[in-house]
Short mmCIF file of C-alpha atoms in Angstrom, two decimals:
data_model
loop_
_atom_site.label_atom_id
_atom_site.label_comp_id
_atom_site.label_asym_id
_atom_site.label_seq_id
_atom_site.Cartn_x
_atom_site.Cartn_y
_atom_site.Cartn_z
CA MET A 128 102.03 185.72 99.59
CA LEU A 129 102.54 185.38 95.85
CA ASN A 130 102.31 188.49 94.09
CA ARG A 131 100.14 189.13 91.02
CA LYS A 132 102.96 188.68 88.47
CA THR A 133 104.04 185.33 90.08
CA LEU A 134 100.37 184.14 89.96
CA LEU A 135 99.87 185.11 86.41
CA THR A 136 103.10 183.33 85.52
CA LEU A 137 102.07 180.32 87.40
CA PHE A 138 98.55 180.29 85.84
CA THR A 139 100.06 180.54 82.20
CA PHE A 140 102.31 177.70 83.02
CA VAL A 141 99.40 175.58 84.25
CA VAL A 142 97.43 176.32 81.18
CA ALA A 143 100.34 175.56 78.91
CA LEU A 144 100.87 172.28 80.57
CA THR A 145 97.26 171.26 80.48
CA THR A 146 97.06 172.17 76.77
CA ALA A 147 100.20 170.20 75.94
CA ILE A 148 98.79 167.04 77.97
CA GLN A 149 95.56 167.23 76.18
CA ALA A 150 97.37 167.49 72.74
CA ALA A 151 99.78 164.79 73.58
CA ASP A 152 96.65 162.55 74.37
CA LYS A 153 94.83 163.33 71.35
CA ARG A 154 93.95 160.18 69.76
CA PRO A 155 92.54 159.89 66.31
CA ASN A 156 88.98 158.87 65.50
CA ILE A 157 88.54 155.54 63.47
CA LEU A 158 85.91 155.36 60.85
CA PHE A 159 85.91 151.78 59.48
CA ILE A 160 83.67 151.44 56.33
CA PHE A 161 82.84 148.09 55.23
CA THR A 162 80.73 146.28 52.55
CA ASP A 163 79.75 142.80 51.56
CA ASP A 164 81.36 141.10 48.76
CA HIS A 165 82.89 144.19 47.02
CA ALA A 166 85.30 143.11 44.35
CA SER A 167 88.23 145.46 44.17
CA HIS A 168 88.20 145.30 40.28
CA SER A 169 84.79 147.28 40.63
CA ILE A 170 86.53 150.30 42.38
CA GLY A 171 87.79 153.26 40.15
CA ALA A 172 90.85 153.61 42.23
CA TYR A 173 91.76 149.85 41.50
CA GLY A 174 91.50 150.38 37.80
CA SER A 175 87.81 149.32 37.31
CA LYS A 176 86.84 149.01 33.64
CA ILE A 177 83.14 148.83 34.15
CA ASN A 178 82.15 151.53 36.70
CA LYS A 179 83.12 154.79 38.40
CA THR A 180 83.36 155.20 42.11
CA PRO A 181 84.26 158.89 42.96
CA ASN A 182 83.87 158.69 46.58
CA PHE A 183 85.55 155.23 47.30
CA ASP A 184 88.25 157.06 45.26
CA ARG A 185 88.35 159.98 47.58
CA ILE A 186 89.54 157.74 50.32
CA ALA A 187 92.36 156.18 48.06
CA ASN A 188 93.39 159.52 46.81
CA GLY A 189 93.59 161.01 50.29
CA GLY A 190 95.67 158.27 51.58
CA MET A 191 97.03 154.75 50.71
CA LEU A 192 95.56 151.99 48.47
CA PHE A 193 96.84 148.44 49.25
CA GLU A 194 97.35 146.48 46.24
CA ASN A 195 97.71 143.12 47.89
CA CYS A 196 95.31 142.61 50.68
CA PHE A 197 93.82 139.02 51.04
CA CYS A 198 91.28 137.44 53.32
CA THR A 199 92.05 134.34 55.24
CA ASN A 200 88.69 132.68 54.53
CA SER A 201 86.45 134.09 51.76
CA ILE A 202 83.18 134.02 53.25
CA CYS A 203 81.17 136.70 55.03
CA GLY A 204 80.65 135.71 58.76
CA PRO A 205 84.31 134.29 59.02
CA SER A 206 85.86 137.28 57.57
CA ARG A 207 84.10 139.44 60.08
CA ALA A 208 85.21 137.23 63.03
CA VAL A 209 88.83 137.46 61.78
CA ILE A 210 88.60 141.34 61.84
CA GLN A 211 86.91 141.34 65.41
CA THR A 212 89.77 139.05 66.90
CA GLY A 213 92.86 139.45 64.71
CA LYS A 214 92.77 135.61 64.70
CA TYR A 215 92.37 132.95 62.01
CA SER A 216 88.95 131.09 61.94
CA HIS A 217 90.30 127.96 63.39
CA ILE A 218 91.43 129.95 66.53
CA ASN A 219 88.22 132.38 66.87
CA GLY A 220 85.84 129.38 66.48
CA PHE A 221 83.83 130.88 63.45
CA LEU A 222 84.77 128.78 60.49
CA THR A 223 81.62 128.90 58.42
CA ASN A 224 78.59 130.93 57.93
CA GLY A 225 75.85 129.82 60.36
CA ASN A 226 78.19 129.48 63.27
CA LYS A 227 77.67 131.78 66.33
CA PHE A 228 80.36 134.09 67.23
CA ASP A 229 81.78 133.60 70.61
CA GLY A 230 81.45 137.19 72.05
CA THR A 231 82.96 136.51 75.29
CA GLN A 232 86.45 136.17 73.73
CA GLN A 233 89.05 139.02 73.39
CA THR A 234 88.24 141.52 70.40
CA PHE A 235 89.78 144.95 69.42
CA PRO A 236 86.46 146.93 70.22
CA LYS A 237 86.65 145.64 73.87
CA LEU A 238 90.22 146.73 74.18
CA LEU A 239 89.45 150.21 72.50
CA LYS A 240 86.47 150.73 74.74
CA LYS A 241 88.73 149.87 77.77
CA ALA A 242 91.21 152.45 76.56
CA GLY A 243 88.50 155.07 76.56
CA TYR A 244 87.26 154.96 73.05
CA GLU A 245 83.37 155.49 72.26
CA THR A 246 82.76 152.51 70.07
CA ALA A 247 79.88 151.65 67.82
CA VAL A 248 78.88 149.24 65.01
CA ILE A 249 76.00 150.06 62.59
CA GLY A 250 74.70 147.94 59.72
CA LYS A 251 75.51 144.46 58.89
CA TRP A 252 76.80 142.20 61.70
CA HIS A 253 76.41 138.91 60.54
CA LEU A 254 77.81 136.98 63.45
CA GLY A 255 74.77 135.89 65.05
CA GLU A 256 71.86 136.99 67.02
CA HIS A 257 72.34 134.99 70.05
CA MET A 258 73.98 137.86 71.75
CA ALA A 259 74.41 141.59 71.21
CA PRO A 260 77.70 142.81 69.58
CA GLN A 261 80.25 142.78 72.44
CA GLY A 262 82.88 145.71 73.28
CA TYR A 263 80.49 148.40 71.85
CA SER A 264 79.09 151.50 73.50
CA TYR A 265 76.34 151.39 70.84
CA SER A 266 75.22 148.92 68.25
CA GLU A 267 72.33 148.66 65.78
CA VAL A 268 72.70 145.81 63.44
CA LEU A 269 70.82 143.91 60.73
CA VAL A 270 69.10 140.62 61.69
CA GLY A 271 71.27 138.01 59.77
CA GLN A 272 71.87 139.02 56.23
CA GLY A 273 69.08 141.70 56.24
CA PRO A 274 66.96 142.56 53.25
CA TYR A 275 67.67 145.40 50.83
CA TYR A 276 64.49 147.13 51.76
CA ASN A 277 62.77 147.73 55.02
CA PRO A 278 65.04 146.08 57.42
CA PRO A 279 64.47 144.98 61.00
CA MET A 280 67.47 146.01 63.14
CA LEU A 281 68.47 145.22 66.72
CA ARG A 282 69.51 148.32 68.76
CA ASP A 283 71.72 148.18 71.99
CA VAL A 284 71.68 151.76 72.94
CA ASN A 285 73.86 151.47 75.99
CA GLY A 286 75.89 148.53 74.95
CA ASP A 287 74.59 146.44 78.00
CA GLY A 288 73.14 143.70 75.83
CA GLU A 289 69.50 145.06 76.22
CA ARG A 290 68.34 145.16 72.76
CA GLU A 291 65.00 146.30 70.92
CA ARG A 292 63.98 145.37 67.52
CA ILE A 293 62.93 148.24 65.20
CA LYS A 294 61.48 147.98 61.53
CA TYR A 295 62.52 150.62 59.13
CA THR A 296 60.97 151.47 55.95
CA GLY A 297 63.12 152.30 53.03
CA TYR A 298 66.28 151.42 51.24
CA THR A 299 68.91 149.62 53.57
CA THR A 300 71.95 151.36 52.23
CA ASP A 301 70.29 154.80 52.96
CA ILE A 302 69.14 153.55 56.41
CA ILE A 303 72.32 152.56 57.67
CA THR A 304 74.03 155.76 56.47
CA ASP A 305 71.25 157.71 58.27
CA LEU A 306 71.81 155.88 61.47
CA ALA A 307 75.61 156.27 61.12
CA LEU A 308 75.33 159.96 60.75
CA GLU A 309 72.70 160.29 63.53
CA TRP A 310 75.24 158.61 65.80
CA LEU A 311 78.07 160.91 64.76
CA LYS A 312 76.11 164.03 65.04
CA ASN A 313 74.05 163.43 68.21
CA SER A 314 74.55 160.15 70.02
CA ARG A 315 78.38 159.66 70.93
CA ASP A 316 80.28 161.05 73.64
CA GLU A 317 82.25 164.05 72.02
CA GLU A 318 84.67 164.11 74.77
CA LYS A 319 85.99 160.75 73.82
CA PRO A 320 87.65 159.57 70.59
CA PHE A 321 85.50 157.24 68.62
CA MET A 322 85.65 154.01 66.61
CA LEU A 323 82.67 153.67 64.36
CA MET A 324 82.17 150.39 62.25
CA TYR A 325 79.63 151.45 59.49
CA GLN A 326 78.82 148.42 57.60
CA HIS A 327 76.79 147.81 54.45
CA LYS A 328 74.79 144.84 53.28
CA ALA A 329 75.40 145.85 49.73
CA PRO A 330 76.45 144.60 47.39
CA HIS A 331 75.51 141.09 48.40
CA ARG A 332 73.33 138.68 46.53
CA GLU A 333 70.71 139.13 45.31
CA TRP A 334 71.88 142.77 44.43
CA ALA A 335 68.57 144.85 44.69
CA PRO A 336 69.32 148.48 43.67
CA GLY A 337 67.79 151.43 45.28
CA PRO A 338 64.98 153.04 43.44
CA GLY A 339 66.99 155.91 42.12
CA TYR A 340 69.43 153.56 40.30
CA PHE A 341 66.98 151.26 38.58
CA HIS A 342 68.03 152.66 35.09
CA MET A 343 71.56 153.29 35.67
CA TYR A 344 73.49 151.47 32.80
CA ASP A 345 70.20 150.63 30.69
CA ASP A 346 71.75 152.23 27.61
CA VAL A 347 75.18 150.47 27.87
CA ASP A 348 76.80 147.05 27.51
CA ILE A 349 79.07 146.30 30.55
CA PRO A 350 82.38 144.68 29.12
CA GLU A 351 82.51 140.99 29.58
CA PRO A 352 85.46 139.38 31.63
CA ASP A 353 87.96 137.52 29.26
CA ASN A 354 87.05 134.21 30.86
CA LEU A 355 83.40 134.50 31.15
CA PHE A 356 83.29 131.06 29.20
CA ASP A 357 86.10 129.40 30.96
CA ASP A 358 86.04 125.62 30.70
CA TYR A 359 88.32 124.88 33.63
CA SER A 360 90.61 122.89 31.71
CA THR A 361 93.94 122.17 33.68
CA ARG A 362 91.89 122.87 36.91
CA GLY A 363 90.70 120.14 39.09
CA ARG A 364 87.26 118.80 40.46
CA ALA A 365 86.54 121.64 42.59
CA ALA A 366 86.27 124.20 39.83
CA HIS A 367 84.04 121.76 37.79
CA GLU A 368 81.82 120.68 40.71
CA GLN A 369 81.00 124.16 42.05
CA ASP A 370 77.50 125.75 42.04
CA MET A 371 78.09 129.25 41.48
CA SER A 372 77.91 129.68 37.75
CA ILE A 373 76.13 132.55 35.94
CA SER A 374 74.98 130.07 33.42
CA LYS A 375 73.26 127.48 35.86
CA THR A 376 73.04 128.82 39.36
CA MET A 377 71.20 132.10 39.29
CA THR A 378 67.57 132.10 40.33
CA ALA A 379 64.93 134.11 38.91
CA ARG A 380 65.11 136.33 42.08
CA ASP A 381 68.68 136.95 41.23
CA LEU A 382 67.86 137.95 37.81
CA LYS A 383 64.85 140.09 38.82
CA LEU A 384 62.50 137.99 36.84
CA THR A 385 60.51 138.01 40.19
CA PRO A 386 60.59 140.75 42.49
CA PRO A 387 61.78 140.65 46.26
CA PRO A 388 59.15 139.31 48.78
CA TYR A 389 59.98 142.16 51.25
CA LEU A 390 58.84 145.19 49.14
CA ASN A 391 55.86 147.21 50.32
CA GLU A 392 53.05 147.98 47.86
CA GLU A 393 54.60 151.40 46.71
CA GLN A 394 57.96 149.87 46.36
CA LEU A 395 56.70 147.08 44.49
CA LYS A 396 54.83 149.37 42.02
CA VAL A 397 58.03 151.25 41.42
CA TRP A 398 60.01 148.14 41.08
CA ASN A 399 57.56 146.56 38.47
CA ALA A 400 57.54 149.74 36.43
CA ALA A 401 61.29 149.44 36.12
CA TYR A 402 61.92 145.65 35.58
CA GLU A 403 58.90 144.39 33.80
CA PRO A 404 59.39 146.10 30.47
CA LYS A 405 62.85 144.82 30.44
CA ASN A 406 61.78 141.27 31.49
CA GLU A 407 59.02 141.28 28.75
CA ALA A 408 61.57 142.08 26.21
CA PHE A 409 63.92 139.26 27.46
CA ARG A 410 60.81 136.74 27.48
CA LYS A 411 60.17 137.65 23.80
CA ALA A 412 63.78 137.28 22.71
CA ASN A 413 63.66 133.50 23.81
CA LEU A 414 67.55 133.47 24.22
CA LYS A 415 69.47 130.30 24.27
CA GLY A 416 73.03 129.07 24.93
CA ASP A 417 75.81 131.81 24.98
CA ASP A 418 73.29 134.48 24.26
CA LEU A 419 71.22 133.49 27.33
CA ILE A 420 74.52 133.48 29.58
CA ARG A 421 75.51 136.89 28.18
CA TRP A 422 72.08 138.31 28.96
CA LYS A 423 72.36 136.81 32.44
CA TYR A 424 75.66 138.36 32.86
CA GLN A 425 74.36 142.03 31.83
CA ARG A 426 71.37 141.60 34.17
CA TYR A 427 73.59 140.52 37.02
CA ILE A 428 76.65 142.87 36.64
CA LYS A 429 74.25 145.99 36.16
CA ASP A 430 72.35 145.43 39.43
CA TYR A 431 75.62 144.58 41.25
CA LEU A 432 77.10 148.02 39.96
CA ARG A 433 73.74 149.76 40.86
CA CYS A 434 74.17 148.57 44.39
CA ILE A 435 77.72 149.88 44.44
CA ALA A 436 76.68 153.18 43.21
CA SER A 437 74.27 153.67 45.99
CA VAL A 438 77.04 152.69 48.47
CA ASP A 439 79.44 155.10 46.90
CA ASP A 440 76.95 157.92 47.06
CA ASN A 441 76.29 157.10 50.70
CA ILE A 442 79.81 157.13 51.62
CA GLY A 443 80.05 160.55 50.25
CA ARG A 444 77.43 161.65 52.43
CA VAL A 445 79.63 160.54 55.34
CA LEU A 446 82.86 161.92 54.19
CA ASP A 447 81.10 165.31 53.43
CA TYR A 448 80.03 165.44 57.00
CA LEU A 449 83.42 164.59 58.20
CA ASP A 450 84.60 167.73 56.13
CA GLU A 451 81.80 169.92 57.16
CA SER A 452 82.06 169.23 60.91
CA GLY A 453 85.90 169.54 61.12
CA LEU A 454 86.17 165.93 62.15
CA ALA A 455 87.95 164.86 58.70
CA LYS A 456 91.57 166.19 60.08
CA ASP A 457 91.35 163.88 63.24
CA THR A 458 89.74 160.84 61.82
CA VAL A 459 91.17 157.83 60.20
CA VAL A 460 89.06 156.54 57.40
CA ILE A 461 89.49 152.82 56.45
CA TYR A 462 87.56 151.05 53.64
CA SER A 463 87.43 147.41 53.06
CA SER A 464 85.02 144.52 52.24
CA ASP A 465 84.87 141.11 53.70
CA GLN A 466 86.21 139.51 50.58
CA GLY A 467 86.39 139.94 46.77
CA PHE A 468 83.71 138.63 44.43
CA TYR A 469 83.60 137.01 40.99
CA LEU A 470 82.09 139.50 38.31
CA GLY A 471 81.68 136.95 35.61
CA ASP A 472 85.22 135.88 36.04
CA HIS A 473 85.51 132.06 35.30
CA GLY A 474 81.89 132.27 34.50
CA TRP A 475 81.10 132.81 38.21
CA PHE A 476 79.44 135.03 40.94
CA ASP A 477 80.01 134.72 44.63
CA LYS A 478 83.41 133.92 46.34
CA ARG A 479 84.99 131.15 48.50
CA PHE A 480 87.78 129.95 46.24
CA MET A 481 91.39 131.21 46.87
CA TYR A 482 91.56 132.34 43.16
CA GLU A 483 92.30 136.15 43.04
CA GLU A 484 89.02 137.63 42.35
CA SER A 485 87.47 136.47 45.70
CA TYR A 486 90.49 136.11 47.73
CA ARG A 487 91.68 139.67 47.17
CA GLN A 488 90.06 142.42 49.44
CA PRO A 489 90.10 146.10 48.69
CA LEU A 490 91.76 148.07 51.28
CA MET A 491 92.16 151.99 51.30
CA VAL A 492 93.27 154.01 54.42
CA ARG A 493 93.22 157.83 54.75
CA TRP A 494 95.04 159.20 57.75
CA PRO A 495 95.68 162.83 57.52
CA GLY A 496 98.98 164.07 58.51
CA VAL A 497 100.45 160.45 58.64
CA THR A 498 99.79 158.72 55.32
CA LYS A 499 101.00 160.26 51.99
CA LYS A 500 98.16 161.08 49.68
CA GLY A 501 97.74 159.04 46.60
CA SER A 502 100.25 156.30 47.79
CA ARG A 503 100.17 152.72 46.93
CA ASP A 504 101.62 149.71 48.91
CA LYS A 505 102.54 146.28 47.55
CA HIS A 506 103.04 144.34 50.78
CA LEU A 507 101.05 141.16 51.34
CA VAL A 508 98.52 142.24 53.96
CA SER A 509 95.46 140.82 55.26
CA ASN A 510 92.08 141.26 57.28
CA VAL A 511 93.93 139.49 59.93
CA ASP A 512 95.86 142.59 60.36
CA PHE A 513 93.08 144.96 60.82
CA ALA A 514 92.41 144.51 64.67
CA GLU A 515 96.20 145.13 65.39
CA THR A 516 96.22 148.16 63.02
CA PHE A 517 93.11 149.71 64.99
CA LEU A 518 94.85 149.19 68.14
CA GLU A 519 98.07 150.79 67.28
CA ILE A 520 96.43 153.81 65.72
CA ALA A 521 94.74 154.27 69.17
CA GLY A 522 97.94 153.68 71.09
CA VAL A 523 96.71 150.57 72.59
CA SER A 524 99.02 147.62 73.06
CA ILE A 525 98.51 144.66 70.80
CA PRO A 526 98.15 141.36 72.44
CA ASP A 527 100.62 138.62 71.88
CA ASP A 528 97.95 136.18 70.96
CA MET A 529 96.80 138.08 67.86
CA GLN A 530 98.03 136.58 64.54
CA GLY A 531 98.45 139.43 62.32
CA TYR A 532 100.66 142.71 61.69
CA SER A 533 99.87 146.14 62.39
CA LEU A 534 99.75 148.16 59.12
CA VAL A 535 100.81 151.29 60.76
CA PRO A 536 104.42 151.00 59.82
CA LEU A 537 103.35 150.79 56.25
CA LEU A 538 100.90 153.75 56.50
CA LYS A 539 103.93 155.81 57.68
CA GLY A 540 105.68 154.76 54.29
CA LYS A 541 108.18 152.39 55.86
CA ALA A 542 109.13 149.00 54.71
CA PRO A 543 109.75 146.62 57.49
CA ALA A 544 112.43 144.01 56.76
CA ASP A 545 110.54 141.13 58.59
CA TRP A 546 107.14 141.80 56.82
CA ARG A 547 105.40 138.50 55.72
CA LYS A 548 106.66 136.95 52.40
CA SER A 549 103.71 134.63 52.13
CA HIS A 550 100.13 134.55 53.13
CA TYR A 551 97.80 131.50 54.34
CA TYR A 552 94.27 130.69 53.50
CA GLN A 553 91.98 128.16 54.50
CA TYR A 554 88.32 127.49 53.57
CA TYR A 555 86.01 125.11 55.29
CA GLU A 556 82.21 125.36 54.23
CA PHE A 557 81.87 121.78 52.41
CA LEU A 558 80.10 118.98 54.09
CA ASN A 559 79.27 115.09 53.67
CA ASP A 560 75.54 114.91 54.28
CA ARG A 561 73.93 118.13 52.82
CA ARG A 562 74.63 120.63 50.19
CA THR A 563 76.38 123.84 51.21
CA ALA A 564 76.03 127.31 49.46
CA HIS A 565 77.73 127.04 46.10
CA MET A 566 79.45 123.69 46.85
CA VAL A 567 83.06 124.81 46.86
CA ARG A 568 85.66 122.04 48.15
CA ARG A 569 87.50 122.76 51.34
CA HIS A 570 90.85 123.93 50.55
CA TYR A 571 94.09 125.76 51.98
CA GLY A 572 96.89 127.47 50.22
CA ALA A 573 99.72 129.95 50.33
CA ARG A 574 100.26 133.03 48.15
CA THR A 575 103.78 134.84 47.63
CA ASP A 576 104.22 137.91 45.53
CA ARG A 577 104.38 135.81 42.35
CA TYR A 578 103.02 132.09 43.05
CA LYS A 579 99.99 130.60 44.51
CA LEU A 580 99.82 126.98 45.66
CA MET A 581 96.33 125.52 46.61
CA HIS A 582 95.32 122.29 47.99
CA PHE A 583 91.99 120.67 47.88
CA TYR A 584 93.03 118.45 50.76
CA ASN A 585 89.95 115.94 50.84
CA ILE A 586 90.38 115.00 47.28
CA ASP A 587 94.25 115.47 47.25
CA GLU A 588 94.25 117.80 44.15
CA TRP A 589 96.79 120.57 43.87
CA GLU A 590 96.94 123.79 41.92
CA LEU A 591 99.83 126.01 41.10
CA PHE A 592 99.78 129.36 39.31
CA ASP A 593 102.33 131.76 38.27
CA LEU A 594 100.54 135.06 38.73
CA GLU A 595 102.91 137.23 36.91
CA ALA A 596 102.58 135.08 33.66
CA ASP A 597 99.11 134.16 34.30
CA PRO A 598 97.10 136.73 36.35
CA LEU A 599 93.82 135.13 35.37
CA GLU A 600 94.69 131.65 36.90
CA MET A 601 93.74 129.82 33.75
CA THR A 602 96.67 127.30 33.50
CA ASN A 603 97.42 125.14 36.42
CA ILE A 604 101.22 124.30 36.35
CA TYR A 605 101.40 121.99 39.33
CA ASN A 606 102.41 118.79 37.23
CA GLU A 607 104.88 120.53 34.84
CA PRO A 608 108.32 119.23 35.53
CA GLN A 609 110.26 122.51 35.48
CA TYR A 610 108.24 123.61 38.75
CA LYS A 611 109.07 120.68 40.82
CA GLY A 612 111.53 122.52 42.96
CA LEU A 613 109.17 125.42 43.43
CA VAL A 614 106.35 123.07 44.22
CA LYS A 615 108.67 121.37 47.06
CA GLU A 616 109.30 125.13 48.43
CA LEU A 617 105.98 126.06 48.56
CA LYS A 618 104.77 122.92 50.14
CA ALA A 619 107.36 123.51 52.85
CA GLU A 620 106.02 127.06 53.32
CA ILE A 621 102.50 125.74 53.77
CA LYS A 622 103.75 123.62 56.60
CA ARG A 623 105.75 126.30 58.15
CA LEU A 624 102.70 128.58 58.15
CA GLN A 625 100.37 125.87 59.48
CA LYS A 626 102.69 125.32 62.28
CA GLU A 627 103.17 128.93 63.10
CA LEU A 628 99.45 129.60 63.08
CA ASP A 629 98.54 126.37 64.88
CA VAL A 630 96.30 125.16 62.19
CA PRO A 631 94.77 121.69 62.91
CA ASP A 632 94.73 118.93 60.35
CA ASP A 633 91.49 118.84 58.52
CA THR A 634 92.12 116.11 56.11
CA GLY A 635 89.46 113.63 55.94
CA SER A 636 86.70 115.92 57.17
CA VAL A 637 84.78 115.21 54.08
CA GLU A 638 84.61 112.20 51.91
CA ALA A 639 86.18 112.46 48.28
CA ASN A 640 82.69 111.78 46.93
CA PRO A 641 80.37 112.58 49.66
CA PRO A 642 76.55 112.13 49.44
CA SER A 643 76.18 115.93 49.17
CA LEU A 644 77.38 115.92 45.66
CA LYS A 645 74.41 113.85 44.58
CA LEU A 646 71.69 115.89 46.39
CA LYS A 647 69.42 118.46 44.58
CA ALA A 648 69.96 121.90 45.51
CA ASN A 649 68.31 122.79 49.08
CA PRO A 650 64.83 124.19 48.78
CA PRO A 651 64.51 127.98 49.16
CA ARG A 652 64.19 129.23 52.54
CA ARG A 653 60.51 130.15 53.26
CA ARG A 654 59.41 132.62 56.08
CA LYS A 655 57.58 130.97 58.89
CA PRO A 656 54.00 132.36 59.05
CA LYS A 657 53.35 134.74 61.89
CA PRO A 658 51.46 133.13 64.65
CA LYS A 659 47.71 134.29 64.78
CA GLN A 660 47.26 136.68 67.70
CA GLN A 661 44.71 135.59 70.47
CA PRO A 662 42.07 137.78 71.41
CA LYS A 663 42.83 139.65 74.57
CA LYS A 664 40.80 138.41 77.46
CA SER A 665 38.66 141.28 79.04
#
């Protein structure tokens, strides 16, 4: 028989071994915070000159800010599909808004769930309602774009595809945060590491602020971008033919001259009390020309920044909970947006073009104990890298068919010698027979650390920019003779990337002068009237 001393020694050894195994198996939680259309130049940590974002900055100050993160296709749904799959749009099948995401394909949440992670997505999904989000233990997502107030949401409690529709009352940014905190506090399996995608609608068009932010910035003028009155000289047809200008495209609802249709009676009363005095002053002013454009810019940018302020405050709520609960030390916090956005730059709002303001994404990562606080990285990175990064953080093998790079080496302060030297982009949402949102021509291009070459391939127009000498991309130097060798080099690089990424040739997909250019703007969408309920039979 074993004596007491031997038993005690054996017990101590077993406990120590078990503790060591548990410690070795301790995988970090992943909190992915995501917004829609958030321009990096409206984040304090990125040097914003127009607003302050203390809680976004907490993430950057506690970890790494990526200075050169770029999307593969600057539009909401396609960017989200790239993140789910780690593959470009032409591979994952989601090229334009309105497509339906094939949820049966391989995605990073499926791989994390299989590896033992508790996975959840809460907030904006925007990949279709034809099926519940796949690979998630729990999902509760907006229907389509979702409204800024009183959102209906689809909840899949067990991740089995069985959904219930729930209508909430309140401001959507607050509601999404409430739901995320509820899941973190009460609904997840605490024995497992988690991966939560906490995804906001804001600051997407039409930039409807929450009631606590209506008067923010009322007493200040927001600085205008230097190229608010860009005339697009040296740029081609695409820049001239777009339909996303502050001067011509913005609607009465964008400008809050009419209230949103989804407000309840109490919300509408508060809304009108805030906006109608301002609107009355605008009507009396009877502005014209540049003065009218300047007024529209101020109305737009203030509402946009008000939406961001609400998101910033709500992110603060979540970061505070991580700190208070002790989860912060074991949780990788990642912030990004589906793409950037024009904040009056080139006289525009929206995205889609490969010009810097909408091509660039914010990306900040806080990984306690791994990533140096307050660090910055200049490598060319992309949303096609996110899935691979999540997987490596979790210790899960990265499938060979994913097309990006894991950012983990960069987060650890390394500089891999074989990192990409150029990044490929392609945009598809432009059609022959009907107008598409904002009428931006199909194009592809490649960006290096200094130069960008873009090709609007259905009209065979090229644009080349020296981003060091011309960071605002005001001067197309494609036809200048001294850049002939560079053009040849960049065209060869585009062909190399297209071959590497298996990009099919889309040339000729739309006519150079399609009927859609002559069509009037599509009529606004109208809600279908609810069918009258039939009286119940007795």
